[in-house]
Amino acid sequence: MTHKEALLEKILSKKAAAGIVGLGYVGLPLAVEFGRAGFSVVGFDVIEAKISHLNQGKSYIQDVPDTVIAPLVEKGLFKATNDFSKLAEMDTINICVPTPLRKTKDPDMSFIVSSTEEIAKYLRPGTLVILESTTYPGTTDELVLPMLEKSGLKVGEDFFVCFSPERVDPGNAKYQTRNIPKVVGGITPACTELGAAFYAQSLDTVVPVTSTSVAEMVKLLENTFRMINIGLVNEMAMMCDRMGINVWEVIDAAATKPFGFMPFYPGPGLGGHCIPVDPFYLAWKTRQQGIEARFIELAGYINGQMPHFVVDKVQHALNENRKPLRDSKIHILGVAYKKNIEDVRESPALDIIHLLKQRGAQLSYSDPYVPHLKIDGLDMHSEDVIVGCVRADCVVLVTDHTAFDADAILAASPVLVDTRNALKGKKSHKLFRL
Ligand code: SAJ
């Protein structure tokens, strides 16, 4: 029996020991899906607190409740560890570690490299390694594979390597890991076949593609598509503002077109660790090939302008009320990077707070998902929404959490800048929209 046949048998019988490296918003939901499917799953992470939390049956990922983790731990279908030597016991290993962007907009591959180094130490014949971290096209072939081949094992025969983009949409109740189609591409056809068979054991839909580069590029197209269209609509917002046109009404009416149009909405800027970041992996790679990704650069610039546009809008709103920005009390509603989640990474609210503080404003905030925020030397706690609005000179709605009561906020605010059209259709001299 070949290594491929042996591994396929283990996968189909769910006897394969599944390892997940990186237990964040991608790795933990994936571990849960494989545990639920009946695989014995070991989660690997370097953060001790995460390990002990999970082994007590407790979660720290909003989309994965304790009630899902605890039974898997009790049944012995999931355990977490920071002992990477246990990788030697794994038949499949998914790498779900962060791929941040450096300030210079160069990819930071350190997490992928350190994870792959650990895997290479313990790699044995018959193992399937799948990279899920979003990265530039070519990473799996050019970076990960050579590190694994140092073991002397031959890819496609002794061990198998795929890329499969993560598509987790944090806070999305409708689409979770199990029912989001899973693209997977291998270094060889045997790799692709094993990767597809593996995901098919626990996910609803698998989409095999012919190479790792195609799979890597699929993810970048998806997220670049979003980033550029958000940039387009943010530019439209600035144009409409100058022309005195309500851009929100324009978009809603355009969205009635039953084909050939997809609505995106202006906002205070582009947050999260994916959309503002992933396209720059593509831009970095194409630059190496002598091609400038001009759409990405331009959209990045426009999206980066939105926090400044919001602060100018605040200054205008205060001015209409004969107040300077300096020493005015500004209350921010929502600091997470998008509605109904707790994540503040790359949140435009942080840029807006920074810019307002630079111009001498006094800041406070309310966010039901973010109890505490440290930024720019400010150590703030989320305040009661109405108290914060009443006490402010200007309120800025940056993140439109569903929990916010738009009517109560408008009534309590002396002046309100709404960056998300949360007060759609409301009319008031106090209200200023993007
Ligand atoms: N945003 C706008 N206008 C829009 C849509 C979004 O300003 O019309 C802003 C959001 O407020 C947020 C940022 O863009 O700050 C990113 O929003 P997002 O909805 O793309 O949310 P993410 O980054 O958490 O999740 C996305 C996934 N979301 C959707 O497809 C809806 C998906 O693109 C990826 O699966 C995921 O990133 C990822 O991990 O790549």
XYZ file of C-alpha atoms and ligand atoms in Angstrom:
474
model
C 0.000 0.000 0.000
C 1.392 3.436 -0.942
C 1.560 6.294 1.518
C -1.223 7.984 -0.471
C -3.490 4.938 -0.227
C -2.776 4.508 3.484
C -3.504 8.153 4.245
C -6.662 8.142 2.129
C -7.913 5.142 4.090
C -7.243 6.925 7.404
C -9.035 10.040 6.160
C -12.103 8.199 4.854
C -12.370 6.167 8.047
C -11.795 9.340 10.106
C -8.956 7.585 11.879
C -6.468 10.211 10.695
C -5.057 12.280 13.566
C -5.721 15.899 12.570
C -3.385 18.661 13.726
C -4.272 22.359 13.504
C -1.433 24.840 14.004
C -2.769 28.231 15.103
C -5.973 28.357 17.169
C -7.395 31.715 16.182
C -10.591 32.715 14.364
C -9.623 30.351 11.505
C -7.927 27.407 13.226
C -10.335 26.941 16.117
C -13.546 26.748 14.025
C -11.739 24.332 11.685
C -10.622 22.148 14.633
C -14.203 22.104 15.875
C -15.588 21.011 12.497
C -13.150 18.104 12.281
C -13.805 17.143 15.902
C -17.552 17.194 15.221
C -16.986 14.967 12.178
C -15.380 12.397 14.495
C -11.684 13.038 13.933
C -9.323 13.152 16.889
C -7.966 16.709 16.693
C -4.934 18.276 18.349
C -4.687 22.045 18.306
C -1.218 23.588 18.460
C -0.578 27.131 19.627
C 2.276 29.057 21.231
C 0.045 31.024 23.619
C -0.224 29.094 26.904
C -3.381 30.953 27.987
C -5.230 29.732 24.885
C -4.111 26.146 25.531
C -5.328 26.036 29.133
C -8.558 27.869 28.272
C -9.427 25.376 25.534
C -8.493 22.301 27.582
C -10.950 23.509 30.234
C -13.593 23.469 27.491
C -13.652 27.265 27.240
C -13.518 29.306 24.023
C -12.170 32.793 23.304
C -13.473 33.001 19.728
C -16.836 34.732 19.411
C -18.085 32.355 16.687
C -17.158 29.238 18.703
C -19.119 29.024 21.995
C -17.997 27.011 25.035
C -20.959 24.702 24.453
C -19.241 23.541 21.261
C -15.725 23.151 22.635
C -16.543 21.499 25.987
C -18.178 18.306 24.622
C -15.310 17.755 22.178
C -12.767 18.091 24.980
C -14.774 15.784 27.232
C -15.028 13.126 24.500
C -11.285 13.385 23.853
C -11.933 14.557 20.277
C -10.080 17.828 20.842
C -7.152 18.839 22.930
C -4.793 21.792 22.745
C -1.048 21.788 23.315
C 2.095 23.855 22.887
C 4.199 20.697 22.659
C 5.027 20.755 18.952
C 6.771 17.373 19.151
C 3.231 15.930 19.095
C 3.185 16.929 15.403
C 5.031 13.630 14.893
C 1.757 11.841 15.707
C -0.341 13.808 13.197
C -1.513 12.458 9.840
C -2.830 15.827 8.646
C -1.559 19.278 9.648
C -3.349 22.551 8.807
C -1.348 25.781 9.207
C -3.686 28.591 10.277
C -1.302 31.259 11.544
C -1.406 35.039 10.966
C 0.187 36.664 7.928
C 0.455 40.315 8.958
C 1.811 43.087 6.793
C 4.798 45.086 7.982
C 4.508 48.887 8.161
C 6.542 48.887 4.921
C 3.668 46.874 3.382
C 5.988 43.879 3.027
C 4.583 40.462 3.993
C 5.600 39.195 7.436
C 6.068 35.461 6.824
C 7.596 34.762 10.236
C 4.597 32.821 11.583
C 4.398 30.590 8.494
C 8.166 29.999 8.636
C 8.262 29.154 12.351
C 5.267 26.793 12.018
C 6.771 25.074 8.973
C 10.102 24.694 10.776
C 8.336 22.851 13.589
C 6.438 20.650 11.140
C 9.642 19.870 9.205
C 11.294 18.671 12.432
C 8.671 15.962 12.931
C 7.484 15.262 9.373
C 7.074 11.572 8.653
C 5.913 9.634 5.561
C 2.179 9.634 4.955
C 1.505 13.165 6.231
C -0.687 15.811 4.564
C 0.275 19.452 5.221
C -2.199 22.194 4.227
C -1.357 25.914 4.425
C -4.454 28.077 5.042
C -2.878 31.399 5.973
C -3.549 34.065 3.358
C -0.342 34.817 1.471
C 1.194 35.783 -1.871
C 0.924 33.351 -4.797
C 3.896 30.966 -4.762
C 4.369 30.810 -0.977
C 3.485 27.112 -0.712
C 5.734 26.062 -3.607
C 8.609 28.467 -3.005
C 8.755 28.772 0.788
C 6.915 25.939 2.533
C 7.747 22.998 0.239
C 11.564 23.429 0.252
C 11.533 23.566 4.049
C 9.580 20.301 4.224
C 11.654 18.584 1.522
C 14.776 19.103 3.658
C 13.493 15.995 5.437
C 14.511 14.062 2.346
C 10.923 12.963 1.823
C 9.401 13.367 -1.651
C 6.255 15.437 -2.076
C 3.376 13.666 -3.796
C 4.714 10.255 -2.814
C 5.999 10.300 0.795
C 4.130 13.388 1.979
C 1.527 15.715 0.530
C 1.126 19.524 0.459
C -1.844 21.757 -0.407
C -2.976 25.351 -0.080
C -6.544 26.079 0.972
C -7.668 29.687 1.542
C -9.595 30.465 4.717
C -12.856 32.281 4.105
C -14.038 32.838 7.660
C -16.276 35.878 7.997
C -16.215 36.688 11.736
C -19.687 37.356 13.139
C -21.474 35.937 10.085
C -24.260 33.791 11.528
C -25.341 32.419 8.146
C -21.979 31.349 6.742
C -19.697 29.477 9.088
C -16.750 27.168 8.427
C -18.873 24.113 7.594
C -21.086 25.655 4.897
C -18.527 27.928 3.202
C -17.226 26.198 0.039
C -13.598 25.172 0.553
C -11.109 25.703 -2.281
C -8.047 23.429 -2.179
C -5.082 23.021 -4.557
C -2.130 20.627 -4.203
C 1.486 20.519 -5.344
C 0.599 17.302 -7.231
C -2.731 15.696 -8.237
C -2.306 13.179 -5.413
C -1.928 16.091 -2.967
C -5.090 17.747 -4.290
C -7.006 14.457 -4.095
C -6.013 13.928 -0.460
C -6.726 17.553 0.483
C -10.169 17.400 -1.121
C -10.942 14.051 0.557
C -9.868 15.463 3.923
C -12.121 18.538 3.791
C -15.004 16.499 2.353
C -15.182 14.542 5.639
C -16.407 17.566 7.560
C -17.276 20.464 5.226
C -20.320 20.712 2.961
C -18.599 21.735 -0.294
C -15.044 21.250 -1.570
C -13.680 23.026 -4.668
C -10.471 21.327 -5.921
C -8.220 23.450 -8.157
C -5.162 22.394 -10.140
C -2.375 24.022 -8.132
C -1.439 25.737 -4.888
C -0.869 29.016 -6.755
C -4.409 28.997 -8.146
C -5.743 28.421 -4.612
C -3.539 31.213 -3.224
C -4.680 33.579 -5.979
C -8.391 32.756 -5.452
C -8.227 34.228 -1.960
C -6.385 37.332 -3.118
C -8.894 37.934 -5.920
C -11.775 37.620 -3.424
C -10.353 40.099 -0.965
C -8.850 42.472 -3.523
C -12.268 42.583 -5.191
C -13.773 43.725 -1.875
C -11.054 46.214 -1.045
C -11.172 47.907 -4.477
C -14.961 48.126 -4.541
C -14.993 49.591 -1.061
C -12.391 52.091 -2.264
C -14.596 52.946 -5.254
C -17.619 53.599 -3.092
C -15.592 55.618 -0.599
C -14.408 57.821 -3.461
C -18.039 58.138 -4.607
C -18.927 59.235 -1.063
C -16.342 62.030 -1.188
C -17.576 63.107 -4.639
C -21.232 63.086 -3.542
C -20.363 65.008 -0.381
C -18.796 67.748 -2.500
C -21.856 67.803 -4.799
C -24.404 67.696 -1.964
C -25.773 64.302 -3.082
C -26.800 61.587 -0.594
C -24.469 58.725 -1.593
C -26.453 56.225 0.503
C -29.598 56.931 -1.489
C -27.586 56.584 -4.711
C -26.266 53.160 -3.670
C -29.647 51.876 -2.504
C -31.221 52.891 -5.801
C -28.350 51.421 -7.837
C -28.759 48.182 -5.871
C -32.225 47.755 -7.365
C -30.488 46.749 -10.597
C -31.160 42.990 -10.671
C -27.927 42.136 -12.503
C -24.431 43.445 -13.017
C -24.252 45.425 -9.789
C -23.266 44.550 -6.201
C -23.641 47.184 -3.458
C -20.740 48.202 -1.270
C -21.015 50.947 1.310
C -18.834 53.886 2.300
C -17.398 53.827 5.767
C -14.889 55.404 8.138
C -12.074 53.328 6.643
C -11.062 49.731 6.055
C -10.569 47.556 9.133
C -9.796 43.949 9.934
C -6.743 41.824 9.360
C -7.733 40.643 5.892
C -9.262 43.149 3.509
C -6.809 46.008 4.151
C -3.895 43.555 4.241
C -4.287 40.677 1.783
C -4.273 42.720 -1.454
C -0.852 44.084 -0.503
C 0.511 40.543 -0.535
C -0.484 40.433 -4.187
C 0.931 43.925 -4.849
C 4.219 42.900 -3.207
C 4.505 39.739 -5.328
C 3.585 41.384 -8.646
C 6.116 44.146 -7.951
C 8.757 41.417 -7.851
C 7.634 40.527 -11.364
C 7.812 44.153 -12.491
C 4.057 44.765 -12.514
C 2.582 47.613 -10.458
C -0.809 46.711 -8.908
C -2.158 50.230 -9.434
C -5.786 49.461 -8.526
C -4.663 48.082 -5.156
C -2.377 51.011 -4.423
C -5.060 53.557 -5.345
C -7.803 51.796 -3.357
C -5.432 51.541 -0.392
C -4.814 55.268 -0.584
C -8.512 56.170 -0.838
C -9.555 53.835 1.978
C -6.728 55.281 4.071
C -8.143 58.783 3.510
C -11.514 57.973 5.072
C -10.505 58.525 8.733
C -9.271 62.009 7.716
C -12.536 62.602 5.851
C -14.505 61.654 8.969
C -12.443 63.979 11.188
C -12.999 66.841 8.736
C -16.720 66.047 8.863
C -16.579 66.259 12.697
C -14.771 69.598 12.507
C -17.454 70.855 10.079
C -20.286 69.635 12.329
C -18.804 71.399 15.372
C -18.184 74.519 13.320
C -21.858 74.599 12.331
C -22.471 74.741 16.078
C -19.871 77.469 16.667
C -17.511 75.125 18.477
C -13.838 74.487 17.790
C -12.558 70.927 17.656
C -9.864 71.718 20.214
C -11.064 70.883 23.748
C -14.428 69.674 22.438
C -15.706 66.407 23.929
C -16.046 63.801 21.155
C -17.857 60.533 21.952
C -17.143 57.614 19.606
C -19.846 54.960 19.147
C -18.301 51.621 18.128
C -14.541 50.961 17.991
C -14.537 47.378 16.574
C -13.596 47.178 12.881
C -17.103 46.150 11.843
C -20.523 45.616 13.419
C -21.328 43.018 16.056
C -17.775 41.801 16.636
C -15.160 42.531 19.294
C -12.029 42.769 17.106
C -10.369 46.199 16.938
C -7.440 45.166 14.717
C -6.841 47.789 12.023
C -10.114 49.399 13.092
C -10.593 52.843 11.476
C -11.925 53.992 14.865
C -8.352 53.850 16.150
C -7.175 56.162 13.362
C -10.072 58.537 13.988
C -9.330 58.658 17.739
C -5.659 59.280 17.001
C -6.412 62.132 14.570
C -8.966 63.759 16.892
C -6.564 63.573 19.821
C -3.863 65.158 17.650
C -6.241 68.094 17.055
C -6.815 68.562 20.776
C -10.215 66.924 21.242
C -11.196 65.092 24.424
C -12.198 61.487 23.622
C -14.582 58.933 25.111
C -16.280 55.885 23.567
C -19.035 53.273 23.888
C -18.745 49.784 22.425
C -20.653 46.844 23.956
C -18.084 44.432 22.485
C -14.948 46.300 23.544
C -14.965 47.071 27.296
C -11.429 48.508 27.419
C -9.272 50.359 24.899
C -5.687 51.571 25.228
C -4.504 53.873 22.444
C -2.131 56.810 22.088
C -1.518 56.927 25.836
C -5.291 56.984 26.447
C -6.597 54.251 28.732
C -10.346 54.270 28.123
C -13.308 52.170 29.153
C -16.554 51.789 27.263
C -19.121 54.182 28.725
C -22.901 54.133 28.838
C -24.104 55.145 25.362
C -26.662 57.774 26.351
C -24.514 59.288 29.110
C -21.628 59.547 26.632
C -23.805 61.184 23.978
C -25.444 63.694 26.332
C -22.091 64.790 27.738
C -20.412 65.199 24.343
C -20.111 68.207 22.064
C -20.181 65.834 19.075
C -20.961 62.110 18.756
C -19.408 60.023 15.944
C -21.000 56.691 15.021
C -18.059 54.708 13.634
C -19.304 51.106 13.976
C -22.991 50.358 13.556
C -23.445 47.629 16.162
C -27.005 46.289 16.094
C -27.203 46.969 19.852
C -27.108 50.729 19.258
C -30.530 52.427 19.457
C -30.386 54.979 16.627
C -33.382 57.070 17.790
C -32.128 57.273 21.380
C -28.652 58.209 20.171
C -29.983 60.978 17.894
C -32.140 62.350 20.678
C -29.245 62.366 23.172
C -26.575 63.800 20.850
C -26.069 67.572 20.450
C -24.438 66.840 17.082
C -24.092 63.409 15.412
C -21.755 62.335 12.596
C -23.047 59.034 11.170
C -20.341 57.209 9.147
C -22.443 54.075 8.516
C -25.901 55.417 7.595
C -27.152 53.812 10.817
C -29.735 56.615 10.932
C -30.985 55.885 7.443
C -33.966 58.049 6.501
C -33.773 60.165 9.672
C -33.754 63.947 9.212
C -32.278 66.370 11.748
C -30.170 69.539 11.723
C -27.990 67.712 14.257
C -27.237 64.864 11.830
C -24.240 64.823 9.476
C -23.648 61.820 7.155
C -20.686 60.709 5.084
N -16.510 47.575 4.740
C -16.912 48.793 4.198
N -17.856 48.789 3.213
C -18.412 47.617 2.756
C -17.980 46.388 3.325
C -17.035 46.397 4.324
O -16.433 49.865 4.590
O -19.272 47.672 1.872
C -15.463 47.570 5.777
C -15.913 46.941 7.076
O -16.512 47.901 7.913
C -14.589 46.441 7.658
C -13.779 46.074 6.422
O -14.400 46.751 5.323
O -13.943 47.455 8.364
C -13.750 44.565 6.146
O -15.065 44.157 6.122
P -15.490 42.655 5.714
O -16.985 42.614 5.677
O -14.782 42.200 4.506
O -15.087 41.806 6.986
P -13.883 40.829 7.387
O -12.580 41.399 6.984
O -14.098 40.433 8.799
O -14.173 39.469 6.620
C -13.807 39.341 5.340
C -14.834 38.367 4.806
N -16.083 39.137 4.650
C -16.955 39.095 3.653
O -16.742 38.500 2.619
C -18.265 39.765 3.883
C -14.251 37.772 3.661
O -13.949 38.797 2.754
C -13.047 36.956 4.067
O -13.492 35.640 4.274
C -12.401 37.440 5.340
O -12.473 38.833 5.323
C -10.969 36.940 5.358
O -10.624 36.307 6.331
O -10.276 37.156 4.367
